[in-house]
């Protein structure tokens, strides 16, 4: 008490100080709210993007671009459905930070959905709609469906292979997981553990059927 | 207050945007080092043994000498010396070289965005008289190195317009005179061989053979009276590096245009023998993207021209034969063991296969002419040890390059794990701060009288 009396001698000074500190407190509170809301904001933003992507995905232009193999970065490429995880999301082309703001992106250079080879898709585990938030709960035998404008490709999560479980955790720079393959695979990648980019969680499924869309 | 609030919010927003961003993979530049060298001409004259005074003065010559050493530091060190004393094959610009400074330039850069030297030739005043044995026309050197943006660009050129050998051949008189018939017959045989190498050649008639013999005899008489031993028309040798995108090219060119031997006035135009030589080239190309260096080398091609003493080909002063090893051996074989014994080694190239380290070289053309002159056994019509004469090493070029893979820090798979806990933590800290400040403000109000 004596301390404040010395520092802030007059009543007027104390009032000004109190008002200033209250204002600063309000600013900090607003900032705290913003930080607390930001993860949810990215989810809302991703959901909004998904709405736009779904419309574009079914459009005539989207079909033409897919048919001609000229889907641009950030444009919708395929619809990913994982019934066991209640995932239904549009996957965009590319895995840049901007592209992945939509939730999930197709690794450029890997085959298009349904094509022979190892199709790679990365998805957020936290924030940005977190389509792969529960990827660790995927089990061998679960189905993953990729729907393109022309076909529906069904993949089945493979049993453990190469001495590791499926899904499995690997290094953050383990690009072998999306390396070319003579088999028709689908490889899903996301960060691990949740909220960290230290490692990657990977799940692989094999193509078991294709039917016209 | 409104302004400060905006500033604070902007700062917080920027912080928030930055946190989920992935760090871009940092590329570590590749590492490499390379060396290149080229010579237009190495000349030594054992023939001077006939004149010990001159032999003691003349140290031999290396003309059109260029070097370039480069590293990925980046650094480049270039040298261009138009006129040097004879340099051994392993000579390098690391230390002082016995080159004439008036036609020599050096340049070096270390680090990015540097430059040294210029594109102007530095020339010695012509003519340059070397021990009264060789007269050099214009000799020039130029060296320029730069590293704009870390990409090396350097050129080193050395040129010698013409070198004339002023050998005093009168020392041959006794030898020629003592066995003139033998020498004439031998030379006639060589010239006849050249004539017969002409496509669709018509054999010499007996009268043509007599005419040839007579002409050669006259030529030898002229030599006794002070004909010119030889002249060399040199081209520019160069060592350079260029960088274009992912490609780094290190190249050396050794060039000599022509060598004329045994002429009356100017061996390059009226010599009995003129050897025309195309430039030899050696090159390495480093692809920074693939981490592979490939080499290539173009050999110098020599064309032998023999003066058409009997007008065998009407309207032509010389009969030309593009030299191939077998042709060469056949042509020069008759001279073996004579005063005029001459050997000529054609250019060979060697290039190691693509990889991390490649050497490419073109040896140029080596001529050892008139071996009997000044031979250690004495200048006689019959050459015993045949270690005299004129030794020319023309147009040589060498490049070596060693590179290491471009190193890149491990590139992570796409980051898909937004650090939401960071946001919550910051939120908690800020909220606690806000609460604390609010508490302080309340205390202040309460303590107001």
XYZ file of C-alpha atoms in Angstrom:
662
model
C 0.000 0.000 0.000
C 2.730 2.358 1.014
C 4.571 1.378 -2.140
C 1.798 2.584 -4.488
C 1.381 5.692 -2.431
C 5.024 6.543 -3.012
C 5.072 5.673 -6.698
C 1.764 7.242 -7.511
C 1.549 10.195 -5.239
C -1.548 11.938 -6.508
C -5.017 10.571 -6.987
C -5.048 11.746 -10.560
C -1.907 9.769 -11.353
C -3.326 6.664 -9.841
C -6.466 6.931 -11.880
C -4.530 7.332 -15.089
C -2.342 4.364 -14.214
C -5.313 2.220 -13.341
C -7.023 3.072 -16.619
C -3.902 2.321 -18.624
C -3.304 -0.990 -16.944
C -6.937 -1.940 -17.410
C -6.648 -1.159 -21.118
C -3.517 -3.267 -21.418
C -5.283 -6.047 -19.599
C -8.125 -5.850 -22.082
C -5.689 -6.052 -24.991
C -4.021 -9.107 -23.520
C -7.400 -10.661 -22.972
C -8.356 -10.067 -26.590
C -5.066 -11.532 -27.743
C -5.607 -14.535 -25.506
C -9.016 -15.042 -27.024
C -7.561 -14.760 -30.501
C -4.893 -17.355 -29.803
C -7.413 -19.630 -28.202
C -9.724 -19.275 -31.169
C -7.111 -19.578 -33.922
C -7.122 -23.387 -34.118
C -10.873 -23.309 -34.390
C -10.601 -20.559 -36.961
C -8.428 -22.803 -39.155
C -11.074 -25.491 -38.872
C -13.782 -23.056 -39.918
C -11.622 -21.838 -42.762
C -10.988 -25.406 -43.921
C -14.688 -26.190 -43.760
C -15.447 -23.143 -45.867
C -12.811 -24.209 -48.367
C -14.259 -27.687 -48.452
C -17.648 -26.287 -49.403
C -16.105 -24.410 -52.301
C -14.009 -27.423 -53.302
C -17.005 -29.730 -53.349
C -18.732 -27.432 -55.781
C -15.663 -27.133 -57.966
C -15.048 -30.892 -57.793
C -18.374 -31.670 -59.416
C -18.098 -28.957 -62.026
C -17.559 -29.555 -65.691
C -14.207 -27.742 -65.539
C -13.089 -29.951 -62.661
C -13.907 -33.096 -64.657
C -12.073 -31.794 -67.691
C -9.004 -30.815 -65.707
C -8.883 -34.231 -64.060
C -9.359 -36.024 -67.342
C -6.540 -34.065 -68.917
C -4.304 -34.435 -65.880
C -3.842 -30.722 -65.380
C -5.287 -30.174 -61.931
C -3.529 -27.150 -60.511
C -2.062 -26.752 -57.054
C -4.861 -26.216 -54.560
C -7.613 -27.379 -56.929
C -9.821 -30.329 -55.968
C -8.484 -33.692 -57.110
C -10.418 -36.427 -55.396
C -12.880 -37.091 -52.650
C -11.530 -39.150 -49.776
C -13.930 -41.209 -47.728
C -12.916 -43.296 -44.730
C -16.096 -44.776 -43.279
C -14.442 -46.146 -40.130
C -13.132 -42.690 -39.199
C -16.138 -40.729 -40.441
C -13.877 -38.857 -42.812
C -15.299 -37.368 -45.974
C -13.118 -34.671 -47.425
C -12.015 -33.230 -50.734
C -8.327 -33.703 -51.384
C -6.620 -30.917 -53.271
C -3.620 -31.186 -55.561
C -0.298 -30.465 -53.864
C 1.006 -30.488 -50.336
C 2.169 -26.913 -49.917
C 1.222 -25.056 -46.774
C -1.398 -23.146 -48.702
C -2.853 -26.232 -50.368
C -3.009 -28.124 -47.111
C -5.041 -25.346 -45.533
C -7.944 -27.195 -47.140
C -7.194 -30.229 -44.966
C -5.649 -32.841 -47.240
C -3.449 -32.733 -50.324
C -2.191 -35.136 -52.962
C 1.569 -35.563 -53.237
C 2.594 -34.197 -56.593
C 4.524 -36.732 -58.569
C 2.637 -39.665 -57.162
C 0.024 -41.342 -59.384
C -3.510 -40.053 -59.650
C -6.117 -41.911 -57.648
C -6.772 -45.333 -59.109
C -3.694 -45.287 -61.290
C -1.079 -47.996 -60.823
C 1.579 -47.073 -58.287
C 1.697 -45.496 -54.889
C -0.819 -42.676 -54.499
C 0.235 -40.333 -51.687
C -2.068 -38.096 -49.683
C -1.112 -35.914 -46.709
C -3.673 -34.605 -44.278
C -3.743 -32.465 -41.169
C -4.004 -34.239 -37.868
C -4.729 -31.070 -35.924
C -6.254 -27.803 -37.089
C -7.304 -27.040 -40.673
C -10.266 -29.386 -40.401
C -7.992 -32.200 -39.140
C -9.252 -34.830 -41.624
C -6.549 -37.253 -40.436
C -7.048 -36.450 -36.769
C -7.923 -40.084 -36.047
C -5.618 -41.750 -38.539
C -3.988 -43.702 -35.716
C -7.307 -45.507 -35.248
C -7.282 -46.913 -38.747
C -7.056 -50.688 -38.699
C -6.025 -53.278 -41.240
C -9.064 -54.226 -43.247
C -10.647 -50.771 -43.061
C -11.684 -49.331 -46.371
C -10.565 -46.056 -47.832
C -12.402 -44.788 -50.882
C -11.125 -42.293 -53.411
C -13.804 -40.871 -55.624
C -12.788 -39.100 -58.784
C -15.093 -37.485 -61.340
C -15.012 -40.729 -63.275
C -14.521 -43.623 -60.890
C -14.677 -44.838 -57.357
C -11.541 -46.594 -56.183
C -11.685 -48.685 -53.071
C -8.536 -49.386 -51.087
C -8.218 -51.717 -48.150
C -5.831 -50.994 -45.292
C -3.113 -53.620 -45.467
C -2.042 -55.815 -42.580
C 1.308 -55.174 -40.930
C 4.161 -55.456 -43.405
C 7.904 -54.967 -43.649
C 8.275 -55.567 -39.945
C 6.056 -52.745 -38.782
C 2.425 -52.197 -37.943
C -0.020 -50.427 -40.217
C -0.463 -47.546 -39.496
C 3.075 -46.956 -38.354
C 5.267 -44.103 -37.146
C 8.337 -43.070 -39.098
C 10.823 -40.236 -39.445
C 9.620 -36.841 -40.600
C 11.866 -37.043 -43.678
C 11.070 -40.616 -44.650
C 10.081 -40.054 -48.256
C 10.266 -43.761 -48.968
C 6.688 -43.996 -47.808
C 5.538 -42.254 -50.980
C 8.171 -43.829 -53.211
C 6.988 -45.334 -56.502
C 5.670 -48.871 -56.379
C 4.684 -51.466 -58.921
C 1.597 -52.216 -56.842
C -1.473 -49.990 -56.590
C -1.244 -48.486 -53.146
C -2.693 -45.556 -51.307
C -0.476 -44.038 -48.635
C -1.860 -41.573 -46.135
C 0.520 -39.466 -44.078
C 0.045 -37.088 -41.188
C 2.079 -35.637 -38.375
C 2.883 -37.468 -35.181
C 2.439 -37.071 -32.289
C -0.593 -34.847 -32.378
C 0.336 -31.185 -32.376
C 3.890 -31.897 -33.422
C 5.772 -32.304 -36.680
C 8.517 -34.373 -35.125
C 7.492 -37.636 -36.788
C 4.969 -38.905 -39.302
C 2.149 -41.379 -38.966
C 1.629 -43.407 -42.111
C -1.113 -45.757 -43.223
C -1.079 -47.812 -46.380
C -3.936 -49.418 -48.239
C -4.037 -51.515 -51.376
C -6.434 -51.065 -54.260
C -9.128 -53.713 -54.134
C -11.693 -52.428 -56.559
C -12.647 -49.753 -59.035
C -16.091 -48.953 -60.327
C -17.467 -46.119 -62.405
C -18.589 -43.105 -60.443
C -4.752 3.812 -27.641
C -6.508 2.588 -30.783
C -3.227 2.656 -32.625
C -1.441 0.637 -30.004
C -4.233 -1.894 -29.958
C -3.970 -2.300 -33.740
C -0.226 -2.708 -33.526
C -0.511 -5.303 -30.809
C -3.131 -7.253 -32.722
C -1.082 -7.151 -35.895
C 1.968 -8.451 -34.078
C -0.042 -11.218 -32.523
C -1.572 -12.133 -35.876
C 1.827 -12.339 -37.512
C 3.085 -14.501 -34.708
C 0.088 -16.752 -35.118
C 0.612 -17.089 -38.839
C 4.262 -17.925 -38.405
C 3.873 -20.631 -35.829
C 2.202 -23.293 -38.005
C 4.480 -22.601 -40.941
C 6.937 -25.290 -41.876
C 10.552 -24.381 -42.136
C 11.746 -24.418 -45.721
C 14.442 -26.955 -46.455
C 17.797 -25.270 -46.714
C 19.951 -26.314 -49.619
C 23.638 -26.549 -48.980
C 25.581 -25.684 -52.123
C 27.573 -28.422 -53.762
C 31.300 -28.508 -53.347
C 33.739 -28.855 -56.161
C 37.210 -28.031 -57.263
C 38.698 -27.940 -60.699
C 41.903 -27.209 -62.515
C 42.503 -26.466 -66.110
C 45.559 -25.633 -68.135
C 46.405 -25.092 -71.741
C 49.534 -24.455 -73.741
C 49.865 -23.327 -77.282
C 53.458 -24.427 -77.617
C 56.409 -25.856 -75.748
C 59.630 -25.424 -77.636
C 63.056 -26.709 -76.866
C 65.996 -26.689 -79.222
C 68.637 -29.361 -78.742
C 69.718 -28.269 -82.200
C 71.424 -25.347 -80.506
C 74.086 -27.738 -79.309
C 75.869 -26.870 -82.498
C 76.373 -23.438 -80.909
C 77.213 -23.876 -77.211
C 76.950 -20.142 -76.519
C 73.404 -19.982 -77.766
C 72.548 -23.260 -76.133
C 73.546 -21.775 -72.787
C 71.411 -18.669 -73.323
C 68.257 -20.179 -74.661
C 66.178 -21.895 -71.997
C 63.424 -23.046 -74.266
C 59.997 -21.505 -74.515
C 56.484 -22.193 -73.417
C 54.112 -19.960 -75.302
C 50.458 -19.285 -74.705
C 50.282 -20.646 -71.178
C 47.046 -20.478 -69.228
C 45.961 -21.900 -65.903
C 42.768 -21.693 -63.935
C 42.004 -23.165 -60.517
C 38.479 -22.965 -59.181
C 36.656 -24.095 -56.073
C 33.103 -23.888 -54.916
C 34.109 -21.504 -52.117
C 33.619 -19.767 -54.608
C 37.115 -18.935 -55.711
C 38.955 -18.667 -58.974
C 42.598 -18.064 -59.649
C 43.634 -17.509 -63.222
C 46.909 -17.023 -65.038
C 47.712 -16.091 -68.596
C 51.308 -15.876 -69.702
C 52.028 -15.448 -73.366
C 55.763 -16.033 -73.111
C 57.539 -18.161 -70.538
C 60.723 -20.073 -70.299
C 60.197 -23.750 -70.937
C 57.799 -25.064 -68.288
C 57.763 -28.692 -67.277
C 54.505 -30.550 -67.664
C 53.623 -30.415 -63.995
C 54.084 -26.659 -63.687
C 51.363 -24.869 -61.786
C 50.689 -21.209 -61.077
C 51.109 -21.756 -57.339
C 54.514 -20.129 -57.256
C 56.377 -17.669 -59.444
C 56.657 -18.782 -63.024
C 59.478 -17.734 -65.347
C 57.177 -15.759 -67.600
C 57.640 -12.335 -69.117
C 55.634 -9.945 -66.986
C 54.887 -7.576 -69.844
C 52.612 -10.155 -71.424
C 51.363 -11.852 -68.311
C 48.250 -11.305 -66.243
C 46.770 -12.904 -63.173
C 43.380 -12.555 -61.574
C 41.734 -14.114 -58.574
C 38.496 -13.854 -56.677
C 37.491 -15.326 -53.367
C 33.913 -15.079 -52.269
C 30.778 -14.021 -54.065
C 30.288 -10.815 -56.021
C 33.978 -10.183 -56.588
C 35.859 -9.434 -59.752
C 39.495 -9.053 -60.639
C 41.332 -8.235 -63.812
C 39.708 -6.973 -66.957
C 39.059 -7.999 -70.497
C 41.903 -5.935 -71.885
C 44.925 -7.666 -73.366
C 48.296 -6.949 -71.850
C 50.800 -7.084 -74.660
C 54.549 -6.860 -74.841
C 56.045 -4.615 -77.462
C 56.695 -6.560 -80.631
C 58.934 -8.056 -81.749
C 60.409 -9.907 -78.800
C 63.829 -11.314 -79.424
C 64.569 -14.361 -77.317
C 68.305 -14.936 -77.215
C 68.554 -14.250 -80.955
C 67.035 -17.660 -81.485
C 63.321 -17.005 -81.577
C 61.649 -13.816 -82.692
C 58.156 -13.392 -81.337
C 55.548 -11.141 -82.852
C 52.847 -9.709 -80.646
C 52.484 -11.626 -77.391
C 49.557 -10.866 -75.122
C 47.959 -12.138 -71.933
C 44.559 -11.487 -70.453
C 43.052 -12.710 -67.213
C 39.669 -11.931 -65.750
C 37.841 -13.594 -62.898
C 34.501 -12.767 -61.352
C 31.904 -14.356 -59.118
C 28.596 -12.537 -59.579
C 26.132 -14.009 -57.127
C 28.633 -16.742 -56.348
C 28.573 -18.051 -59.930
C 32.105 -18.218 -61.240
C 33.015 -16.671 -64.546
C 36.647 -16.467 -65.553
C 38.652 -16.308 -68.751
C 42.387 -16.498 -69.237
C 43.733 -16.039 -72.732
C 47.296 -16.033 -73.926
C 48.239 -15.367 -77.507
C 51.385 -15.303 -79.554
C 50.896 -14.012 -83.057
C 53.906 -15.718 -84.563
C 57.206 -17.180 -83.519
C 60.068 -17.464 -85.935
C 62.972 -19.748 -85.257
C 66.191 -18.082 -86.248
C 68.391 -21.111 -86.106
C 71.737 -20.753 -87.732
C 71.813 -23.766 -89.982
C 75.193 -23.135 -91.444
C 76.542 -25.638 -88.967
C 74.899 -28.229 -91.127
C 76.926 -27.395 -94.138
C 79.649 -29.899 -93.571
C 77.198 -32.678 -92.786
C 75.024 -31.901 -95.774
C 77.957 -31.546 -98.076
C 79.543 -34.783 -96.971
C 76.552 -36.871 -97.896
C 74.362 -34.654 -99.946
C 73.313 -37.435 -102.288
C 72.096 -39.587 -99.426
C 70.143 -36.750 -97.843
C 68.623 -35.711 -101.129
C 67.570 -39.239 -101.924
C 65.975 -39.635 -98.525
C 64.038 -36.412 -98.747
C 62.990 -37.300 -102.240
C 61.626 -40.565 -100.926
C 59.570 -38.795 -98.304
C 58.191 -36.263 -100.716
C 57.381 -38.969 -103.209
C 55.521 -40.839 -100.482
C 53.478 -37.765 -99.770
C 52.704 -37.330 -103.415
C 51.598 -40.912 -103.649
C 49.263 -40.387 -100.737
C 47.191 -37.996 -102.789
C 43.853 -39.517 -103.724
C 43.966 -40.821 -107.313
C 47.679 -40.178 -107.380
C 49.534 -40.708 -110.604
C 52.977 -42.270 -110.128
C 55.838 -39.902 -110.799
C 57.406 -40.223 -114.180
C 61.192 -40.650 -114.349
C 61.572 -37.045 -115.476
C 59.449 -35.852 -112.555
C 61.616 -37.854 -110.182
C 64.704 -36.204 -111.577
C 63.076 -32.797 -111.247
C 62.175 -33.546 -107.660
C 65.681 -34.623 -106.847
C 67.052 -31.476 -108.383
C 64.622 -29.273 -106.495
C 65.509 -30.875 -103.204
C 69.170 -30.415 -103.940
C 68.557 -26.741 -104.575
C 66.637 -26.448 -101.346
C 69.479 -27.966 -99.394
C 71.852 -25.537 -101.031
C 69.561 -22.749 -99.916
C 69.650 -24.057 -96.388
C 73.377 -23.865 -96.458
C 73.028 -20.256 -97.460
C 70.904 -19.325 -94.517
C 67.389 -20.540 -95.000
C 64.930 -20.125 -92.155
C 64.677 -23.076 -89.863
C 61.070 -22.658 -88.945
C 58.174 -20.469 -87.987
C 55.156 -21.074 -85.880
C 51.874 -19.327 -86.152
C 50.230 -19.646 -82.777
C 46.611 -19.414 -81.829
C 45.181 -18.285 -78.559
C 45.180 -20.706 -75.708
C 42.607 -20.239 -73.044
C 41.349 -21.607 -69.754
C 37.899 -20.615 -68.686
C 34.986 -21.361 -66.422
C 31.381 -20.447 -67.056
C 28.374 -20.980 -64.866
C 24.872 -21.208 -66.291
C 22.118 -22.377 -64.009
C 23.080 -25.761 -62.610
C 25.870 -26.220 -65.121
C 29.494 -25.338 -64.516
C 31.756 -25.675 -67.526
C 35.517 -25.738 -67.209
C 37.286 -25.622 -70.529
C 40.761 -25.304 -71.890
C 41.869 -24.791 -75.446
C 45.382 -25.043 -76.730
C 45.797 -23.687 -80.203
C 48.526 -23.520 -82.770
C 47.651 -22.670 -86.298
C 50.674 -23.865 -88.246
C 54.304 -24.858 -88.115
C 56.536 -24.314 -91.102
C 59.953 -25.898 -91.400
C 62.840 -25.263 -93.729
C 61.719 -22.247 -95.674
C 63.623 -19.878 -97.869
C 62.001 -16.652 -96.707
C 59.065 -17.513 -94.463
C 58.663 -21.161 -93.525
C 54.959 -20.602 -92.983
C 54.488 -19.802 -96.639
C 57.401 -21.416 -98.433
C 58.633 -24.058 -96.011
C 59.408 -27.512 -97.313
C 57.026 -28.852 -94.713
C 54.080 -27.088 -93.177
C 52.053 -28.758 -90.451
C 48.668 -27.235 -89.807
C 47.157 -28.025 -86.442
C 43.616 -27.442 -85.243
C 43.035 -26.476 -81.610
C 42.895 -29.175 -78.998
C 40.152 -28.846 -76.451
C 39.380 -30.408 -73.107
C 36.214 -29.731 -71.197
C 34.328 -30.849 -68.135
C 30.715 -30.040 -67.425
C 29.468 -30.327 -63.867
C 25.749 -30.660 -63.403
C 24.982 -29.308 -59.991
C 21.523 -30.833 -59.986
C 22.613 -34.400 -60.686
C 26.049 -34.179 -59.073
C 27.728 -35.682 -62.116
C 30.628 -34.304 -64.084
C 31.195 -35.357 -67.671
C 34.325 -34.774 -69.674
C 35.111 -34.406 -73.317
C 38.162 -33.673 -75.373
C 38.739 -32.840 -78.992
C 42.134 -33.806 -80.341
C 44.186 -31.478 -82.429
C 44.087 -32.609 -86.023
C 47.275 -32.235 -87.955
C 47.535 -31.802 -91.688
C 50.916 -32.272 -93.301
C 51.635 -30.114 -96.288
C 54.692 -30.745 -98.405
C 55.829 -28.180 -100.888
C 55.003 -29.207 -104.416
C 58.504 -28.756 -105.691
C 57.774 -30.188 -109.125
C 54.270 -28.865 -109.604
C 52.843 -32.348 -109.255
C 49.426 -30.816 -108.670
C 49.099 -27.942 -111.130
C 48.093 -24.690 -109.514
C 48.862 -25.867 -106.017
C 51.959 -24.940 -104.042
C 51.524 -27.724 -101.520
C 50.375 -31.303 -101.358
C 48.253 -31.905 -98.250
C 47.763 -35.101 -96.325
C 45.635 -35.344 -93.230
C 47.788 -37.276 -90.876
C 46.789 -40.628 -89.531
C 49.272 -42.657 -87.483
C 49.916 -45.238 -90.174
C 50.265 -42.612 -92.874
C 52.616 -40.696 -90.679
C 54.869 -43.607 -89.902
C 55.061 -44.570 -93.530
C 55.862 -41.050 -94.617
C 58.581 -40.348 -92.114
C 60.163 -43.782 -92.001
C 62.752 -43.027 -94.687
C 64.170 -40.206 -92.580
C 65.028 -42.471 -89.697
C 68.695 -42.505 -88.887
C 69.411 -39.476 -91.042
C 70.235 -35.918 -90.185
C 66.596 -35.069 -90.897
C 65.013 -37.771 -88.785
C 61.675 -36.480 -87.667
C 59.028 -38.053 -85.535
C 55.575 -36.729 -85.127
C 53.156 -37.962 -82.503
C 49.591 -37.192 -83.226
C 47.215 -35.904 -80.617
C 45.700 -38.327 -78.223
C 42.822 -37.631 -75.927
C 41.851 -39.259 -72.699
C 38.611 -38.732 -70.892
C 37.577 -40.558 -67.767
C 33.955 -41.694 -67.537
C 31.283 -39.474 -65.977
C 31.201 -39.460 -62.220
C 32.331 -37.361 -59.333
C 35.849 -36.864 -60.618
C 36.786 -36.524 -64.241
C 39.953 -35.711 -66.084
C 39.978 -34.769 -69.728
C 43.105 -34.096 -71.662
C 44.211 -33.621 -75.193
C 47.913 -34.125 -75.607
C 48.209 -32.077 -78.736
C 50.770 -32.793 -81.437
C 54.369 -33.532 -80.585
C 57.013 -32.986 -83.192
C 60.661 -33.810 -82.887
C 62.117 -32.568 -86.115
C 65.549 -32.656 -87.644
C 66.857 -34.822 -84.848
C 70.306 -35.080 -86.295
C 71.043 -31.383 -85.866
C 72.901 -30.847 -82.649
C 72.673 -34.504 -81.715
C 74.946 -35.512 -78.889
C 76.936 -37.667 -81.246
C 77.649 -34.613 -83.353
C 75.913 -33.293 -86.430
C 76.646 -35.782 -89.121
C 74.741 -37.024 -92.095
C 73.927 -40.210 -90.252
C 72.166 -39.603 -87.011
C 73.346 -41.857 -84.217
C 71.518 -40.986 -81.018
C 69.193 -38.562 -82.805
C 68.607 -36.392 -79.736
C 69.112 -33.020 -81.334
C 66.783 -30.964 -83.466
C 63.644 -29.066 -82.676
C 61.162 -30.346 -80.127
C 57.703 -28.923 -80.357
C 54.737 -29.791 -78.231
C 51.739 -28.150 -79.781
C 48.278 -27.403 -78.558
C 47.793 -29.265 -75.323
C 44.834 -28.888 -73.008
C 43.935 -30.479 -69.691
C 40.998 -30.221 -67.336
C 40.266 -32.003 -64.105
C 37.192 -31.557 -61.977
C 36.039 -33.148 -58.766
C 32.638 -32.491 -57.302
C 30.604 -33.706 -54.395
C 26.868 -34.206 -54.269
C 24.813 -31.191 -53.550
C 23.918 -31.563 -49.940
C 20.470 -30.794 -48.759
C 19.205 -30.878 -45.277
C 16.642 -33.631 -44.913
C 13.371 -32.398 -46.315
C 10.481 -33.398 -44.114
C 7.218 -34.706 -45.430
C 4.504 -32.048 -45.438
C 3.832 -30.689 -41.968
C 0.297 -31.572 -41.040
C 0.471 -31.301 -37.286
C -0.617 -27.778 -36.462
C 0.751 -26.987 -33.037
C -2.574 -26.115 -31.477
C -1.149 -26.526 -27.982
C 1.152 -23.600 -28.687
C -1.858 -21.391 -29.271
C -3.553 -22.651 -26.141
C -0.401 -22.089 -24.116
C -0.017 -18.550 -25.400
C -3.675 -17.978 -24.702
C -3.233 -19.149 -21.127
C -0.199 -16.950 -20.571
C -1.878 -13.918 -22.049
C -5.044 -14.548 -20.068
C -3.040 -14.870 -16.886
C -1.260 -11.624 -17.718
C -4.545 -9.905 -18.395
C -5.939 -11.122 -15.097
C -2.849 -9.985 -13.246
C -2.951 -6.518 -14.761
C -6.636 -6.249 -14.056
C -5.946 -7.138 -10.453
C -3.250 -4.466 -10.251
C -5.578 -1.875 -11.736
C -8.242 -2.736 -9.200
C -5.775 -2.360 -6.370
C -4.762 1.022 -7.644
C -8.319 2.204 -7.742
C -8.956 1.004 -4.210
C -5.944 2.789 -2.859
C -7.014 6.120 -4.326
C -7.870 8.547 -1.474
